[in-house]
C-alpha cells in the first residue's frame, strides 16, 4: 500500500487532527478549472485528494455529481486525463496523496495491470471504486499492491460486524465510511446515529475511518471529525464550483477548504 | 451487499419451501392464466415451406407479456421478506405495468422509475401504471432511458434498503437477480417442452427468442440447455443496422464489462463509457445482456444474431396477416429470424418461437413507420 497514506494517518492519530480529503471532479467544468480546483484544495491544507473520473452510469452518485460528471464527459474528458492531472499536480510540487475515484467498468477496460502501472507512474497513491465489492478485493488488490498502491474498502451503516471486520482486514490505509444509506449529495443534517456508530466502529476496528456522503459544511465536518480520522466532501464542493465563475473557482475552492480544515483543527 | 445477501438468503429459503412454490404456481394458473398455449403456426409454416413453426404464446399472459411471470414470483418473495415498498425500473413500460399489477394485487406501495424519454414515448403505459396505483418517476439523468432508470432504481434501493424491495424485470443487475428472474421465467421453457412432446412426441430442433436483458429467452432456453440437439438462437435488436451507431446488438458489438453489478457483454466505448442504444422496440434498448446469455454464447451452446428495425416490422406484418396475431415489436425480431431459418430446415423439423408479448402497445409506432404505405385487403 501507499506508505504516504499510511504515514499520513499515523500522524493524524498522534496529533488528533482529523484529515480533510476533498473530492474534485475531473474535467468539471473543464480540465483547466478542475486542475485549478485541485491545486487550490491542496494549498488550503487538504491532506489528500479524491480525483473523480466521470462514468456514464454513476450508480453511487446523487444529482449533483451526476450532473457534473455528465457535463465533464460531454466536454470530452477521457480516463487518461486523470493521469495527466496527477502528473500536473506533482510537477507543481504537491506531495499529498492522490486517490483516483472511479467505477469498476472503466478500470476493467483499461486493464488492472495497466491501470496500476499508469497510476503509479504518474505519481498517484491508490484507488476508490464504489461498485467493487469487498468479495472481489482478492482478485484485484494484488495489481495495486504490486505498485505500492492502496485500494480503499467501503463500509456502510448497514454493514454487518463481520463485513466491517473483513474490510478492516484488507490492510488499507483507511476505510471509506458511508455516512448514510444512499448516494452522494449534500444533506441539511447528518443522521443522529452517525457519531455513536463511528465511535463504536473505532473501538472495534484498527483501520482509520474516513467519512463521506452527505457532509457539506465546515460545521458538519467538525461534528463528524469528533469521531473519525478524516472527512470527505464532494457534492458541496462541486456545487460551489458550479455557482462560481471560471476565473474565481480556485479562490472559492481554497476559501472553502481552508474553512473546513480550520473547523477540523479546532477539535 | 448486505441487501443482496439478504435477498440471496431469502430466496434460498423460499425455494426450499414447498408452500412458496405452490403459491407461485397457483398465481400463475389462477391469476396469470398459465399455461400459455403452444400454437402451431400453420399458415406461416405453409408459406415458408420449411420447419414446422410453433409459437409459445407469452402474449396471452395477463398484462400481455412474459414479464408478469417474474413479477408474480418476486412479489411473493418480497412479501415473504416483509417489504412494504416495491420499486422497479422500466423501459417501454411493460415491466412497470406488470410490477404495478402485482403490487395492486398484493396491496403494496409501488414506485416505478422510467427514463424521461420513455415516459414521453410510452405515455399510455405510464397512464396504465398510474391506473394501477403506482407512482411513476421520470428519470432525467444520462440518456433518460432504461439504463438510467435502472441506475436511479439502484440509487433509491441503497437509500431505502431497509424497507424496500427492488423488483428487477430482466436478467440484469447483480447476483442473485439474473438467477431469480431466470427461475421465475423458466416456466416458459418447461411448458413448451411438455407441450411439444405431447403434440409432436419429441423435442424441437430449434428455439428462437428475442434478447435484450434476455429474460424471455433464458426462460425458454433454460429447460433445454442439456438437450444438446436443440439449437438455441437469441435475436438482438440491430436497429438501423449493426454497422451504424444506432443499434442494441450487445453480443455482436459489445465487449465484456460491468454494468449495474453484473459482468457480461456491454455496449461501450474504448474508455468503458456505456453507449447509447437504439431499436424500434423500446423494450430492447438496454446496453447490457444477462450474464447467462454471455455464457451460452461463449460456450457455443446458443447462437446470437441480430435483426434490424425494418426486418422486425416485416415480421410484425407477416404474423398479423398470416396468423391473425400482432406480436410485440420485441418478439417480431424473433419471428423474423424464424422466418429466415425455417425455409432452410427440413419439413419435419420443429421450430419454437417465443412470442414474448403482444403488439397492441406498438401499434402507434408501427403506424408512424408504415402509415399511408400500408395497403389493406388480401391479395
XYZ file of C-alpha atoms in Angstrom:
646
model
C 0.000 0.000 0.000
C 0.954 3.608 -0.274
C 3.354 4.441 2.552
C 2.497 8.092 2.165
C -1.124 7.375 3.054
C -0.172 5.173 5.986
C 2.142 7.816 7.462
C -0.481 10.476 6.918
C -2.999 8.646 9.081
C -0.409 7.708 11.697
C 0.421 11.383 12.104
C -3.248 12.314 12.261
C -3.913 9.847 15.033
C -0.963 11.161 17.072
C -1.947 14.802 16.658
C -5.684 14.033 16.944
C -6.311 16.174 13.927
C -8.868 14.674 11.528
C -7.880 14.947 7.878
C -9.734 16.645 5.080
C -9.971 14.753 1.772
C -11.905 16.812 -0.775
C -13.269 15.339 -3.991
C -12.526 17.012 -7.298
C -14.448 16.022 -10.422
C -12.001 15.616 -13.288
C -12.892 17.843 -16.225
C -15.585 19.802 -14.418
C -16.343 22.399 -15.626
C -13.280 21.761 -17.800
C -9.832 20.265 -17.358
C -8.099 23.513 -16.524
C -10.646 24.580 -13.921
C -10.590 21.143 -12.296
C -6.791 21.297 -12.108
C -7.057 24.756 -10.528
C -9.594 23.405 -8.019
C -7.290 20.528 -7.123
C -4.343 22.847 -6.599
C -6.446 25.235 -4.539
C -7.671 22.424 -2.290
C -4.129 21.180 -1.748
C -2.889 24.707 -0.996
C -5.700 25.109 1.529
C -4.477 22.148 3.533
C -6.269 19.158 2.074
C -4.482 16.074 3.395
C -5.162 14.130 0.209
C -7.413 14.369 -2.825
C -10.037 12.144 -4.330
C -9.897 12.688 -8.080
C -13.177 11.559 -9.583
C -13.115 10.139 -13.100
C -16.580 10.537 -14.660
C -18.539 7.422 -15.634
C -21.665 7.432 -17.776
C -23.653 5.463 -15.183
C -22.608 6.578 -11.700
C -24.926 4.489 -9.526
C -23.466 5.678 -6.212
C -23.850 9.365 -7.011
C -26.663 11.810 -6.360
C -27.892 14.529 -8.737
C -25.017 16.997 -8.135
C -22.245 14.605 -9.104
C -24.378 13.058 -11.859
C -24.704 16.458 -13.485
C -21.045 17.350 -13.052
C -19.743 14.037 -14.371
C -22.195 14.094 -17.274
C -21.034 17.559 -18.272
C -17.411 16.554 -17.924
C -17.961 13.597 -20.273
C -19.753 15.826 -22.754
C -16.700 18.065 -22.661
C -14.678 15.086 -23.812
C -12.962 14.011 -20.589
C -11.084 10.745 -21.053
C -9.836 8.294 -18.462
C -6.225 9.116 -19.312
C -6.819 12.720 -18.217
C -6.640 11.650 -14.596
C -3.030 10.541 -15.029
C -2.315 13.837 -16.706
C -3.812 15.680 -13.745
C -1.754 13.700 -11.251
C 1.412 14.458 -13.230
C 0.457 18.129 -13.419
C -0.061 18.270 -9.659
C 3.231 16.517 -8.961
C 5.061 18.844 -11.330
C 3.595 21.772 -9.445
C 5.249 20.371 -6.335
C 2.267 18.988 -4.417
C 3.230 15.980 -2.304
C -0.113 14.960 -0.809
C -1.556 11.517 -1.593
C -3.789 11.453 -4.661
C -6.525 8.842 -4.983
C -8.448 8.047 -8.139
C -12.150 7.539 -7.558
C -13.986 5.830 -10.376
C -16.305 2.978 -11.317
C -15.286 -0.581 -11.974
C -16.025 -0.771 -15.688
C -13.560 1.969 -16.549
C -10.745 0.176 -14.751
C -11.820 -3.121 -16.332
C -11.497 -1.605 -19.786
C -8.064 -0.175 -19.021
C -6.999 -3.446 -17.547
C -5.994 -3.652 -13.892
C -2.320 -4.096 -14.545
C -2.178 -1.182 -16.978
C -4.242 0.971 -14.634
C -1.992 0.259 -11.654
C 1.104 0.877 -13.764
C -0.146 4.187 -15.136
C -1.351 5.319 -11.712
C 1.982 4.544 -10.053
C 3.968 6.084 -12.855
C 2.024 9.330 -12.787
C 2.528 9.607 -9.020
C -0.862 8.502 -7.681
C -1.376 6.624 -4.430
C -4.466 4.487 -4.743
C -7.996 3.910 -5.973
C -11.533 4.137 -4.618
C -14.087 2.112 -6.583
C -17.592 2.236 -5.089
C -19.034 -0.598 -7.189
C -16.211 -3.015 -6.443
C -17.470 -5.289 -3.658
C -15.123 -6.478 -0.917
C -15.618 -10.021 -2.193
C -13.667 -9.042 -5.304
C -10.708 -7.496 -3.481
C -8.605 -10.677 -3.512
C -8.706 -10.678 -7.320
C -7.822 -7.060 -7.921
C -5.943 -5.722 -4.905
C -2.721 -7.567 -5.867
C -2.424 -5.486 -9.058
C -2.345 -2.318 -6.965
C -0.206 -3.806 -4.199
C 2.458 -4.676 -6.712
C 2.830 -0.957 -7.408
C 2.560 0.038 -3.723
C -0.877 1.497 -4.303
C -3.891 1.258 -1.996
C -7.386 0.015 -2.732
C -9.877 1.575 -0.325
C -12.744 -0.561 1.051
C -16.184 0.885 1.781
C -18.377 0.230 4.768
C -21.922 1.469 5.278
C -24.330 1.837 8.206
C -25.916 -1.424 7.027
C -22.631 -3.365 7.030
C -22.673 -6.289 9.428
C -19.900 -6.610 12.041
C -18.425 -9.494 10.002
C -18.278 -7.325 6.934
C -16.668 -4.444 8.798
C -14.081 -6.929 10.051
C -13.425 -8.129 6.512
C -12.875 -4.529 5.402
C -10.610 -3.977 8.385
C -8.520 -6.994 7.422
C -7.640 -5.593 3.989
C -4.641 -3.697 5.335
C -5.889 -0.474 3.731
C -4.645 2.929 4.970
C -8.262 3.869 5.724
C -11.838 2.662 5.302
C -14.355 4.823 3.487
C -17.371 5.000 5.793
C -20.583 5.965 4.008
C -22.388 8.205 6.486
C -25.893 7.488 5.257
C -27.732 4.751 3.421
C -27.939 6.285 -0.013
C -25.982 8.148 -2.634
C -23.594 11.110 -2.623
C -25.071 14.562 -2.156
C -25.157 17.422 0.326
C -27.692 16.989 3.123
C -29.043 19.538 5.571
C -28.337 17.408 8.582
C -26.442 14.253 9.347
C -28.106 11.206 10.862
C -28.083 11.423 14.674
C -26.783 7.872 14.950
C -23.672 8.701 12.889
C -21.271 9.766 15.640
C -22.196 6.934 18.031
C -21.912 4.441 15.147
C -18.434 5.774 14.310
C -17.320 5.593 17.946
C -18.451 2.018 18.221
C -16.665 1.108 14.987
C -13.478 2.902 16.066
C -13.413 0.686 19.140
C -13.686 -2.480 17.099
C -11.534 -1.717 14.064
C -7.840 -0.965 13.718
C -8.001 0.779 10.318
C -8.615 4.568 10.368
C -12.091 5.696 9.287
C -12.782 8.427 6.773
C -16.389 9.535 6.431
C -18.050 10.658 3.221
C -21.505 11.124 1.614
C -23.757 13.909 2.793
C -21.208 16.145 4.550
C -21.418 19.655 3.155
C -20.407 22.328 5.683
C -17.335 23.011 7.863
C -19.637 22.607 10.863
C -20.767 19.146 9.781
C -17.160 18.209 9.047
C -16.173 19.230 12.575
C -19.068 17.250 14.020
C -18.016 14.096 12.150
C -14.352 14.800 12.839
C -15.006 14.207 16.538
C -15.332 10.522 15.862
C -13.484 9.944 12.575
C -9.936 10.136 11.238
C -10.937 12.077 8.195
C -13.766 13.671 6.271
C -14.620 13.716 2.561
C -16.630 16.496 0.958
C -17.712 16.088 -2.652
C -21.110 17.369 -3.755
C -20.959 20.590 -1.713
C -17.629 21.432 -3.337
C -18.976 20.638 -6.801
C -21.990 22.848 -6.071
C -19.671 25.658 -5.046
C -17.717 25.266 -8.288
C -20.912 25.227 -10.351
C -22.000 28.521 -8.799
C -18.650 30.237 -9.312
C -17.452 31.960 -12.470
C -14.403 30.246 -14.003
C -11.680 32.792 -13.093
C -12.719 32.708 -9.407
C -13.046 28.938 -8.958
C -9.561 28.457 -7.478
C -10.107 31.159 -4.916
C -13.563 29.900 -3.933
C -12.319 26.325 -3.514
C -9.326 27.472 -1.493
C -11.511 29.581 0.783
C -13.991 26.777 1.411
C -11.295 24.145 2.007
C -9.486 26.457 4.451
C -12.680 26.797 6.471
C -13.136 23.038 6.608
C -9.521 22.453 7.639
C -9.832 25.117 10.310
C -13.050 23.610 11.637
C -11.435 20.181 11.781
C -8.384 21.506 13.625
C -10.472 23.183 16.304
C -11.291 19.770 17.789
C -24.025 -6.045 -0.497
C -25.953 -6.574 2.722
C -29.230 -6.205 0.826
C -28.083 -8.686 -1.811
C -27.041 -11.139 0.882
C -30.453 -10.771 2.477
C -32.073 -11.463 -0.885
C -29.853 -14.483 -1.574
C -30.786 -15.983 1.775
C -34.497 -15.221 1.495
C -34.613 -16.704 -1.980
C -32.765 -19.858 -0.958
C -35.235 -20.372 1.873
C -38.224 -19.714 -0.363
C -37.003 -22.303 -2.836
C -36.833 -24.917 -0.117
C -40.382 -24.129 0.954
C -42.976 -26.209 -0.946
C -45.630 -23.715 0.109
C -43.832 -20.936 -1.757
C -43.666 -22.994 -4.933
C -47.312 -23.948 -4.632
C -48.363 -20.363 -4.098
C -46.367 -19.196 -7.132
C -47.921 -21.961 -9.207
C -51.402 -21.001 -8.025
C -50.972 -17.397 -9.054
C -49.568 -18.433 -12.427
C -52.631 -20.557 -13.051
C -55.419 -18.587 -11.436
C -54.297 -15.013 -11.990
C -51.923 -15.049 -14.948
C -53.734 -17.666 -16.984
C -50.937 -20.216 -17.429
C -50.142 -22.469 -19.097
C -49.982 -20.354 -22.218
C -50.681 -22.271 -25.431
C -48.082 -23.527 -27.892
C -49.792 -22.593 -31.123
C -48.925 -24.301 -34.402
C -48.478 -21.507 -36.953
C -49.946 -23.474 -39.847
C -50.193 -20.658 -42.366
C -46.732 -19.318 -41.760
C -45.316 -22.868 -41.929
C -47.080 -23.433 -45.253
C -45.851 -20.118 -46.618
C -42.223 -20.743 -45.693
C -42.168 -24.382 -46.852
C -39.750 -25.467 -44.156
C -39.722 -26.311 -40.471
C -42.991 -26.585 -38.559
C -43.264 -23.322 -36.612
C -44.810 -23.271 -33.150
C -45.446 -20.075 -31.206
C -45.086 -20.035 -27.441
C -47.898 -17.659 -26.635
C -46.500 -15.453 -23.875
C -48.574 -12.684 -25.449
C -51.578 -14.334 -23.844
C -50.341 -13.758 -20.306
C -52.253 -11.323 -18.139
C -50.906 -7.817 -18.975
C -49.825 -9.066 -22.405
C -46.254 -10.237 -21.976
C -43.994 -12.697 -20.177
C -42.931 -10.019 -17.658
C -45.726 -10.929 -15.252
C -44.275 -14.418 -14.573
C -41.240 -12.910 -12.906
C -43.258 -10.216 -11.140
C -45.536 -12.763 -9.504
C -42.547 -14.742 -8.259
C -40.687 -11.734 -6.935
C -43.708 -10.129 -5.290
C -44.252 -13.324 -3.313
C -40.599 -13.167 -2.314
C -40.929 -9.502 -1.294
C -43.998 -10.330 0.771
C -42.094 -13.150 2.458
C -39.281 -10.736 3.287
C -41.760 -8.354 4.866
C -41.021 -5.464 2.481
C -43.800 -2.919 2.145
C -42.495 -0.802 -0.687
C -41.684 -2.074 -4.175
C -39.566 -0.247 -6.729
C -38.889 -1.183 -10.333
C -37.217 0.132 -13.455
C -38.920 0.058 -16.807
C -38.042 0.902 -20.397
C -41.067 0.531 -22.641
C -43.254 0.232 -19.595
C -44.187 -3.464 -19.832
C -42.272 -4.447 -16.718
C -43.544 -1.318 -14.975
C -47.120 -2.296 -15.780
C -46.530 -5.872 -14.646
C -44.986 -4.649 -11.385
C -47.808 -2.158 -10.798
C -50.245 -5.016 -11.435
C -48.807 -7.370 -8.823
C -48.470 -4.505 -6.336
C -52.162 -3.729 -6.800
C -52.932 -7.388 -6.283
C -50.977 -7.543 -3.022
C -51.768 -4.015 -1.833
C -48.136 -2.872 -1.777
C -46.745 0.588 -2.427
C -45.260 0.747 -5.922
C -42.841 3.244 -7.439
C -41.563 2.850 -10.970
C -38.501 4.564 -12.427
C -38.699 5.343 -16.110
C -36.441 7.458 -18.319
C -37.903 10.823 -19.235
C -37.558 9.958 -22.899
C -39.510 6.713 -22.412
C -42.189 8.460 -20.331
C -42.796 10.665 -23.336
C -42.759 7.825 -25.875
C -44.839 5.401 -23.816
C -47.468 7.722 -22.377
C -50.140 5.037 -22.462
C -48.137 2.641 -20.303
C -47.417 5.472 -17.848
C -51.139 6.014 -17.570
C -51.749 2.269 -17.128
C -49.275 2.211 -14.231
C -50.993 5.166 -12.599
C -54.394 3.497 -13.026
C -52.960 0.504 -11.204
C -51.955 2.740 -8.313
C -48.245 3.096 -8.997
C -46.203 6.268 -8.810
C -44.019 6.894 -11.873
C -40.745 8.808 -11.505
C -39.379 10.311 -14.713
C -35.589 9.965 -14.699
C -33.775 12.879 -16.289
C -30.169 11.764 -15.842
C -27.834 10.373 -18.502
C -29.576 9.244 -21.675
C -33.004 9.350 -19.965
C -33.779 5.739 -20.937
C -33.852 2.258 -19.409
C -30.276 2.081 -18.152
C -30.693 5.400 -16.368
C -33.999 4.240 -14.911
C -32.170 1.200 -13.574
C -29.369 3.339 -12.121
C -31.963 5.502 -10.406
C -33.792 2.468 -9.025
C -30.486 1.191 -7.596
C -29.882 4.617 -6.002
C -33.335 4.521 -4.441
C -32.748 0.980 -3.248
C -29.480 1.779 -1.466
C -31.211 4.747 0.159
C -34.307 2.853 1.345
C -32.784 -0.567 1.575
C -34.345 -1.446 4.895
C -37.958 -1.084 3.768
C -37.800 -1.555 0.042
C -37.740 -4.483 -2.358
C -36.215 -3.845 -5.788
C -38.114 -5.861 -8.382
C -35.802 -6.138 -11.406
C -37.516 -7.046 -14.649
C -34.804 -8.706 -16.656
C -31.799 -10.989 -16.267
C -29.693 -7.960 -15.427
C -28.332 -6.379 -12.271
C -26.218 -8.004 -9.577
C -26.446 -11.606 -8.447
C -28.890 -13.093 -7.447
C -31.206 -11.172 -9.773
C -30.280 -12.798 -13.094
C -30.738 -16.201 -11.428
C -34.031 -15.288 -9.728
C -35.504 -13.823 -12.904
C -34.444 -16.900 -14.871
C -36.005 -19.225 -12.317
C -39.328 -17.386 -12.425
C -39.279 -17.315 -16.227
C -38.203 -20.892 -16.847
C -41.859 -21.880 -16.693
C -41.962 -20.776 -20.357
C -39.487 -23.444 -21.425
C -40.842 -26.097 -19.068
C -44.307 -25.730 -20.522
C -43.040 -25.578 -24.094
C -41.052 -28.766 -23.511
C -44.100 -30.651 -22.214
C -46.378 -29.211 -24.866
C -44.192 -30.076 -27.836
C -43.615 -33.577 -26.535
C -47.339 -34.031 -26.287
C -48.038 -32.536 -29.706
C -45.118 -33.922 -31.680
C -43.818 -36.680 -29.490
C -40.333 -35.214 -29.448
C -38.184 -32.212 -28.635
C -37.906 -29.271 -31.057
C -34.921 -28.789 -33.351
C -34.555 -25.104 -32.613
C -35.716 -22.380 -30.249
C -35.793 -18.729 -31.207
C -36.304 -15.799 -28.825
C -35.504 -12.106 -28.783
C -32.762 -10.995 -26.390
C -32.011 -7.721 -24.713
C -31.592 -8.241 -20.979
C -32.726 -11.668 -22.003
C -35.429 -12.816 -19.592
C -37.885 -14.304 -22.079
C -35.087 -16.038 -23.965
C -33.468 -17.557 -20.883
C -36.939 -18.593 -19.722
C -37.432 -20.565 -22.915
C -33.832 -21.827 -23.270
C -33.023 -22.878 -19.730
C -35.003 -26.140 -19.552
C -33.412 -27.196 -22.880
C -29.772 -26.392 -22.130
C -28.887 -30.031 -21.507
C -30.678 -31.186 -24.661
C -27.666 -30.640 -26.866
C -29.604 -31.394 -30.050
C -31.932 -28.459 -29.516
C -30.416 -25.444 -31.210
C -30.956 -22.139 -29.419
C -30.961 -18.791 -31.187
C -31.119 -15.439 -29.424
C -32.075 -12.448 -31.527
C -30.833 -8.977 -30.670
C -32.040 -5.650 -31.999
C -29.868 -4.361 -34.844
C -31.830 -1.088 -35.061
C -30.705 0.753 -38.191
C -28.025 -1.915 -38.669
C -25.012 -3.085 -36.660
C -22.709 -1.103 -38.939
C -24.371 2.113 -37.809
C -24.215 3.514 -34.287
C -27.946 3.043 -33.812
C -28.498 -0.500 -32.582
C -28.698 -2.581 -29.408
C -26.695 -5.631 -30.515
C -24.794 -6.121 -27.286
C -23.491 -9.610 -28.070
C -22.374 -8.709 -31.545
C -20.843 -5.327 -30.835
C -20.252 -5.226 -27.086
C -17.225 -6.120 -25.009
C -17.095 -7.741 -21.578
C -17.675 -5.171 -18.871
C -19.505 -4.340 -15.662
C -22.879 -2.629 -15.765
C -25.287 -2.453 -12.824
C -23.380 -5.062 -10.902
C -23.088 -7.821 -13.464
C -20.182 -8.808 -15.644
C -21.285 -9.570 -19.162
C -21.194 -8.136 -22.659
C -21.782 -4.388 -22.634
C -22.066 -1.813 -25.415
C -19.402 0.741 -24.584
C -16.681 2.966 -25.978
C -12.940 2.335 -25.647
C -12.798 4.067 -22.262
C -15.651 1.953 -20.914
C -18.355 4.612 -21.022
C -21.686 2.920 -21.683
C -23.011 3.521 -25.197
C -26.443 4.699 -26.236
C -28.679 2.204 -27.957
C -31.440 2.269 -30.496
C -34.208 -0.066 -31.517
C -37.672 0.425 -32.933
C -38.756 -1.663 -29.999
C -38.499 0.321 -26.795
C -38.136 -2.893 -24.801
C -34.847 -3.800 -26.469
C -32.686 -0.833 -25.572
C -30.601 -1.956 -22.596
C -26.867 -1.782 -23.429
C -26.105 -4.957 -21.471
C -27.219 -8.583 -21.569
C -27.845 -11.241 -18.926
C -24.612 -12.978 -17.886
C -26.048 -16.426 -18.549
C -26.536 -15.495 -22.195
C -22.893 -14.437 -22.352
C -22.017 -17.881 -21.007
C -24.277 -19.644 -23.523
C -22.638 -17.686 -26.281
C -19.056 -18.168 -25.134
C -19.543 -21.905 -24.715
C -21.170 -22.096 -28.139
C -24.360 -23.564 -26.686
C -26.511 -20.781 -28.141
C -26.127 -18.561 -31.181
C -26.881 -14.870 -31.143
C -27.838 -12.946 -34.236
C -29.391 -9.565 -34.850
C -32.397 -8.296 -36.763
C -32.962 -4.714 -37.907
C -35.942 -2.436 -37.286
C -37.051 -2.918 -40.879
C -36.896 -6.688 -40.691
C -38.792 -6.730 -37.410
C -41.536 -4.623 -38.995
C -41.716 -7.064 -41.867
C -42.208 -9.954 -39.436
C -44.757 -7.945 -37.448
C -46.896 -7.614 -40.577
C -46.342 -11.168 -41.725
C -47.539 -12.676 -38.463
C -50.507 -10.313 -38.351
C -51.640 -11.275 -41.835
C -50.780 -14.954 -41.771
C -51.788 -15.911 -38.262
C -54.001 -13.105 -37.031
C -51.561 -12.284 -34.231
C -49.976 -8.893 -33.616
C -46.634 -9.675 -31.972
C -44.794 -7.168 -29.792
C -42.034 -5.459 -31.776
C -39.562 -7.168 -29.434
C -40.969 -10.593 -30.329
C -41.114 -9.595 -34.003
C -37.322 -9.793 -34.026
C -37.572 -13.471 -33.104
C -40.343 -14.048 -35.636
C -38.158 -12.585 -38.383
C -35.283 -14.884 -37.511
C -37.671 -17.852 -37.569
C -38.911 -16.781 -40.992
C -35.305 -16.659 -42.110
C -34.180 -20.065 -40.883
C -37.376 -22.127 -41.258
C -37.107 -22.457 -45.070
C -33.592 -23.881 -44.660
C -34.835 -26.588 -42.316
C -36.499 -29.829 -43.367
C -40.302 -30.067 -43.342
C -40.419 -32.451 -40.431
C -38.203 -30.331 -38.224
C -39.703 -28.252 -35.438
C -39.041 -24.635 -34.561
C -40.398 -22.913 -31.444
C -40.555 -19.126 -31.407
C -41.114 -17.296 -28.168
C -43.870 -14.783 -28.734
C -42.885 -12.857 -25.631
C -45.588 -10.208 -25.827
C -48.482 -8.850 -27.792
C -48.132 -5.959 -30.184
C -51.102 -3.776 -29.283
C -48.765 -1.460 -27.368
C -46.707 -0.967 -30.552
C -49.469 -0.135 -32.973
C -48.701 3.594 -32.716
C -45.021 3.059 -33.516
C -45.918 0.858 -36.447
C -48.436 3.439 -37.652
C -45.695 6.072 -37.638
C -43.435 3.849 -39.719
C -45.922 2.325 -42.147
C -48.826 4.748 -42.059
C -50.011 5.583 -45.521
C -47.803 2.956 -47.144
C -49.945 0.190 -45.742
C -52.494 -1.285 -48.101
C -55.347 -3.216 -46.556
C -57.100 -6.153 -48.121
C -55.906 -9.594 -49.087
C -54.399 -10.455 -52.450
